[in-house]
Coordinates of C-alpha atoms in Angstrom, one line a residue:
X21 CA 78.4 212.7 89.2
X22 CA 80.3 209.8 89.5
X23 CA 83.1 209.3 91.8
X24 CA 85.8 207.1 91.7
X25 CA 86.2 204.3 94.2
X26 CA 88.2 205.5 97.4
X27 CA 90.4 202.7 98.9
X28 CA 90.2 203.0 103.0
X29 CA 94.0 203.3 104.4
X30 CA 95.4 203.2 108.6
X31 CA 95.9 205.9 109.4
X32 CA 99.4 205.3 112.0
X33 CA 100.5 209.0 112.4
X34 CA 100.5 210.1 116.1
X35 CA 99.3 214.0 115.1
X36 CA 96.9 212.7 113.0
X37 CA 95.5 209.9 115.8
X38 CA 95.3 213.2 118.3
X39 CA 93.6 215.6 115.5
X40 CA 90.6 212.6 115.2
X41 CA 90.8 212.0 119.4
X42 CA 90.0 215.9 119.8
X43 CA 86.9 216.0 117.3
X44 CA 85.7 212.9 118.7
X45 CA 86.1 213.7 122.2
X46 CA 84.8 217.3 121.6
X47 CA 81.4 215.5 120.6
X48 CA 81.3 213.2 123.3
X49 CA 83.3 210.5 121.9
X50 CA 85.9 208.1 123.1
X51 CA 87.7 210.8 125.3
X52 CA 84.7 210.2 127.5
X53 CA 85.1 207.9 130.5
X54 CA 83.6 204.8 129.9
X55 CA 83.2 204.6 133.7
X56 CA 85.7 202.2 135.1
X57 CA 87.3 202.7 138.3
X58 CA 84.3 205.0 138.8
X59 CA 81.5 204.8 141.8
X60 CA 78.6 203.3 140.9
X61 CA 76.0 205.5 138.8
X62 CA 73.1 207.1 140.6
X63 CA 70.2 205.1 139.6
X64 CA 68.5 207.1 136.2
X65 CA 71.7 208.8 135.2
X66 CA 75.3 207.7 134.3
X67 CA 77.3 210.6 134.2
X68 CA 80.4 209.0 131.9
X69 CA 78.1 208.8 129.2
X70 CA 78.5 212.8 128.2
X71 CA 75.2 213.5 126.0
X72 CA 73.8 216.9 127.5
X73 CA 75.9 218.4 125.1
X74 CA 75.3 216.5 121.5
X75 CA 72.4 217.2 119.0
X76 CA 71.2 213.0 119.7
X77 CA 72.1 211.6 122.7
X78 CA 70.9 208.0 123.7
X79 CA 72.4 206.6 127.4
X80 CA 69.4 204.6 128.2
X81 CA 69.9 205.5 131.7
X82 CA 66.2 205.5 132.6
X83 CA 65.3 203.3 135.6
X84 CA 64.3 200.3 133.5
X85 CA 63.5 196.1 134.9
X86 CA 66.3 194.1 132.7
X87 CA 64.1 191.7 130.5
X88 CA 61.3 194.3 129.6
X89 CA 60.3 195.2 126.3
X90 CA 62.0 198.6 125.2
X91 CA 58.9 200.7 123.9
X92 CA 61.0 204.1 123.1
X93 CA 63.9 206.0 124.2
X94 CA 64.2 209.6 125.4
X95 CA 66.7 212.3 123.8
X96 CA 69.9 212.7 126.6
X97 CA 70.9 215.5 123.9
X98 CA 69.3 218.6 122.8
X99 CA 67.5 218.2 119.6
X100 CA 63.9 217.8 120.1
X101 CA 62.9 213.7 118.9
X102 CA 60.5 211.6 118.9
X103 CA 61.8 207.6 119.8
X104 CA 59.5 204.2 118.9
X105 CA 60.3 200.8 118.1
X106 CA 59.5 199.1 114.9
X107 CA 59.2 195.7 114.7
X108 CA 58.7 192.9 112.4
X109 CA 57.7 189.0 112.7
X110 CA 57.8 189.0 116.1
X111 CA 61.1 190.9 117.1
X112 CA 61.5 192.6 119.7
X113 CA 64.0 195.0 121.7
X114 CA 64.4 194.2 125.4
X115 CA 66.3 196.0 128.0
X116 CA 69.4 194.6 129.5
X117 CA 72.5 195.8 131.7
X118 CA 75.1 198.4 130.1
X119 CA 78.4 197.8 129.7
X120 CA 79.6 200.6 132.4
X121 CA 76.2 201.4 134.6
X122 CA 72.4 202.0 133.5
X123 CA 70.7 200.3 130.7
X124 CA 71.3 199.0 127.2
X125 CA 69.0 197.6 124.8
X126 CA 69.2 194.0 123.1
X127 CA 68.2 193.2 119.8
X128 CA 66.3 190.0 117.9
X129 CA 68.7 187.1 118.0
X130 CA 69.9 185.3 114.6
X131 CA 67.7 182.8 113.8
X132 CA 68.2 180.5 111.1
X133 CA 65.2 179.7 109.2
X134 CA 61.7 181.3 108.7
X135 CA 60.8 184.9 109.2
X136 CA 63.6 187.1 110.5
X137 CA 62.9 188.3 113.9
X138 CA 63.4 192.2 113.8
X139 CA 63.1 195.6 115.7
X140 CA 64.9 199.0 115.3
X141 CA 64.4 202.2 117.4
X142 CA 62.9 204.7 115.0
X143 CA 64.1 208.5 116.0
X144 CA 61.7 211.2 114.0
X145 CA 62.7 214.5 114.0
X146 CA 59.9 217.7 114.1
X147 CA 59.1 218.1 110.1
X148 CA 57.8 221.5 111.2
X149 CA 61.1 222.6 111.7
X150 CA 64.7 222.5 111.1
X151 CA 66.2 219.3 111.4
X152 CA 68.8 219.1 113.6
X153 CA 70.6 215.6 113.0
X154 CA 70.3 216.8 109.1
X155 CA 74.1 217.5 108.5
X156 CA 73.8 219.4 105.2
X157 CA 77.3 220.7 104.5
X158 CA 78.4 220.5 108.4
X159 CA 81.2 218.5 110.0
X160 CA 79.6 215.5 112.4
X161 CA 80.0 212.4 114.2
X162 CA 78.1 209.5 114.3
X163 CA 78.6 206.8 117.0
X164 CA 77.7 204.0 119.2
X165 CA 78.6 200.9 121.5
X166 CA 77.8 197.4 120.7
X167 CA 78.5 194.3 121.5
X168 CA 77.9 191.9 118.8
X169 CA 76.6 188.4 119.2
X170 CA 78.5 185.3 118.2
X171 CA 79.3 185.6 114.9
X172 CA 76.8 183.5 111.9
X173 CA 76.5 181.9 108.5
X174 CA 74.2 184.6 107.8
X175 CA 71.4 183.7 105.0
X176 CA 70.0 186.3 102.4
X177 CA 66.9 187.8 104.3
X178 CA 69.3 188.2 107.1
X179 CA 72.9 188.8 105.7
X180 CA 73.4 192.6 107.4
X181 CA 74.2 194.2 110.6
X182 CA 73.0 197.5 111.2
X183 CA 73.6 199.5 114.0
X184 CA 72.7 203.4 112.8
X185 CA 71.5 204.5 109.4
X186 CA 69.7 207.5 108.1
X187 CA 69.0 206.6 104.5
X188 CA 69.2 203.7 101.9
X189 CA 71.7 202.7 99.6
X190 CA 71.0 204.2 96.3
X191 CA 69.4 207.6 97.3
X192 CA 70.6 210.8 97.5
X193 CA 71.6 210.8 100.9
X194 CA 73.0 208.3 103.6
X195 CA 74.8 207.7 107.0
X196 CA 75.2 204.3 108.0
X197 CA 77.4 202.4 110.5
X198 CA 76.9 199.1 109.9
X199 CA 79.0 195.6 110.6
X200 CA 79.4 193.7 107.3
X201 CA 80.2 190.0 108.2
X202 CA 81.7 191.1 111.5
X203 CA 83.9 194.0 110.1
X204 CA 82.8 197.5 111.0
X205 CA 82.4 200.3 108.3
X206 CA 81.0 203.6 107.8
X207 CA 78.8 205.1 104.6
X208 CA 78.2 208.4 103.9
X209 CA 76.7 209.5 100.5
X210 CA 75.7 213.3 99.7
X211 CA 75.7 215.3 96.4
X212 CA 79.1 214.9 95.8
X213 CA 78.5 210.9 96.1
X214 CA 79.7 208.5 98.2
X215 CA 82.7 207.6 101.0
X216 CA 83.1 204.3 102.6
X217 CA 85.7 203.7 105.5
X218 CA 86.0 200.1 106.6
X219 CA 88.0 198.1 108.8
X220 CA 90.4 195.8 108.0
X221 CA 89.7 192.5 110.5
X222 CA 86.4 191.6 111.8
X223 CA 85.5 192.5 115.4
X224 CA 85.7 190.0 118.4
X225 CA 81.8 188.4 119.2
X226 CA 80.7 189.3 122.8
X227 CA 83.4 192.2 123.0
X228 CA 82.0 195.8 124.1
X229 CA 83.1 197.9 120.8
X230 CA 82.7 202.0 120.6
X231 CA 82.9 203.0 116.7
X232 CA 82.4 206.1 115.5
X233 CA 82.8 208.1 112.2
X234 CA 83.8 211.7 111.8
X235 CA 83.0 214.2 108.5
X236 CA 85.5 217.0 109.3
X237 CA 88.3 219.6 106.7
X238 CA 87.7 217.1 103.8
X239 CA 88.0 213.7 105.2
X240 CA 85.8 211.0 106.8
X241 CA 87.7 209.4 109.2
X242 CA 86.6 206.2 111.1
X243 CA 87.4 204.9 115.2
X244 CA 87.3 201.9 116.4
X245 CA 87.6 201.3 120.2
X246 CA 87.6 197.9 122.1
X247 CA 86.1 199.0 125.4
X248 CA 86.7 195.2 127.4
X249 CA 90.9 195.4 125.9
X250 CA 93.7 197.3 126.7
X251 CA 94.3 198.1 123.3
X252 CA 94.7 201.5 121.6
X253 CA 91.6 202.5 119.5
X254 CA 92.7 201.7 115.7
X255 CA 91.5 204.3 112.9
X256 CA 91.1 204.7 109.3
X257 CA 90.3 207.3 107.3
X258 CA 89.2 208.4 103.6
X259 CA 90.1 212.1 102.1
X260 CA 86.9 213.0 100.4
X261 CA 83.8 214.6 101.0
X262 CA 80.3 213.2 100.5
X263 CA 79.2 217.0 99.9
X264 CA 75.9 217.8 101.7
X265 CA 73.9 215.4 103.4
X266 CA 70.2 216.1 103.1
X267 CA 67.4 213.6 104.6
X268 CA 64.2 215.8 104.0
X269 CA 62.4 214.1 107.0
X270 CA 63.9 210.5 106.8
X271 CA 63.9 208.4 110.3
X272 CA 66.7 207.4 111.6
X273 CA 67.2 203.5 112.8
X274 CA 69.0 202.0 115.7
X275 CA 69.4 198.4 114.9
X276 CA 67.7 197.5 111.4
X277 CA 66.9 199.0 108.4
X278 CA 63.9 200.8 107.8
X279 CA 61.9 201.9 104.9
X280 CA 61.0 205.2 104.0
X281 CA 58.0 205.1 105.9
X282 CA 59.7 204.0 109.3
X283 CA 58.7 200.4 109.0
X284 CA 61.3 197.6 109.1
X285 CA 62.5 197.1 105.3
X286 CA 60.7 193.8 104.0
X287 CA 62.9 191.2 102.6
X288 CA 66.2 192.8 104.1
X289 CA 66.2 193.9 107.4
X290 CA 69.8 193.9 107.5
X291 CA 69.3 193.2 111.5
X292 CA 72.2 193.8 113.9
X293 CA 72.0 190.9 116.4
X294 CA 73.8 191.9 120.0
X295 CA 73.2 194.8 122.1
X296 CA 73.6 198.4 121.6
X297 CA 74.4 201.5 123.8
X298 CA 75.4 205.3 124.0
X299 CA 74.2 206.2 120.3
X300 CA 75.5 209.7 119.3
X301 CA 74.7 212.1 116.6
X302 CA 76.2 215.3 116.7
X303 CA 76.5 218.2 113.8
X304 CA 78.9 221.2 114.2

């Protein structure tokens, strides 16, 4: 079925800004402390993060030396996954500081000629049984911190910034939240086809960012936080429904794009350059 291209709009409304603040914050969104003010996190756990709850949960609060090469991540939620790293012509993810305690985990730099340096966390779920981050018809929420790199020309093998994705463009099913030339969007495609919500301004280089993108009554709505600004979070939204959102045993990727076998996609890695923490994945 076709569907007709949806046009994203601001969404300004204080009741509406407060509907979108209580589904996030129900799934450990931006109503979580971010930790400031707060004592400093016992080492192996930062409490601000609020995972226990959600389906994926990634804090990467383990006790970690800043520098070293990030070979997995463990589950802070509840569904049962396994985490490794692919990589691809000699990228590599390394662990470094988080923006508000514990660990976080930086990606390849740009580089801008020859192979494209690139790694993505890989999250398989158990194909034996039901998948838990498979949304189907369900309300979710999708979301993660970043902090982008200083922004580049880009070139065609290297011309994409991922930061979550289950999925590739042009099959059945997707969730992606990805930065395109700086400005943040969210894709979801499903059997009634496909919703994009997009920002309207590119995001601010070495800036700690939370974004995060809600299915829920209809409507896919999309949050954008700046964590290091006094701002207010700014949010967009789309009223349509990507119907259900079926994977069939597809990885999910944290910071490139993957094949359908969980490798790094050859030719387009669509790498995000920067470093990511608190990754979320939560169905209703």
């Amino acid at each position: 079925m076709s569907t007709p291209t949806l046009v994203p709009r601001l969404l300004i409304g204080a009741a509406i800004g407060a509907l979108i603040g209580a589904v996030i914050g129900a799934a450990g969104g931006c109503a979580v402390s971010d930790g400031a003010g707060a004592a400093p996190p016992s080492p192996g756990r930062h409490p601000g993060k609020g995972l226990a709850k959600l389906d994926l949960g990634l804090g990467f609060d383990q006790v970690v030396v800043p520098g070293d090469m990030v070979p997995g991540a463990t589950n802070d939620g509840t569904a049962t996954v396994d985490i490794t790293v692919a990589t691809q012509a000699g990228g590599r993810l390394t662990w470094t500081p988080g923006r508000a305690g514990g660990s976080a985990v930086r990606t390849p730099g740009y580089v801008a000629e020859g192979p494209v340096p690139a790694a993505a966390l890989v999250v398989r779920t158990d194909p034996s049984a039901p998948d838990p981050l498979d949304p189907g018809a369900a309300d979710f929420v999708v979301g993660v911190d970043f902090r982008a790199d200083p922004a580049t020309a880009g070139r065609a093998e290297d011309d994409g910034d991922n930061l979550v994705q289950r999925g590739r463009f042009g099959q059945p099913a997707q969730l992606k939240l990805q930065l395109d030339h700086g400005v943040a969007s969210c894709r979801l495609a499903g059997t009634l086809g496909e919703v994009l919500v997009q920002a309207d301004q590119a995001v601010t280089p070495e800036r700690w960012y939370r974004l995060t993108c809600t299915r829920s009554a209809g409507a896919v709505r999309m949050r954008l936080a700046d964590l290091d600004g006094g701002t207010d979070p700014r949010e967009w939204a789309v009223t349509a429904d990507p119907g259900t959102i079926t994977f069939d045993g597809v990885p999910l990727s944290i910071g490139a794009k993957l094949a359908d076998h969980g490798r790094i996609a050859p030719g387009s890695a669509d790498q995000f350059h920067g470093t990511i923490d608190r990754v979320v994945l939560d169905v209703r």
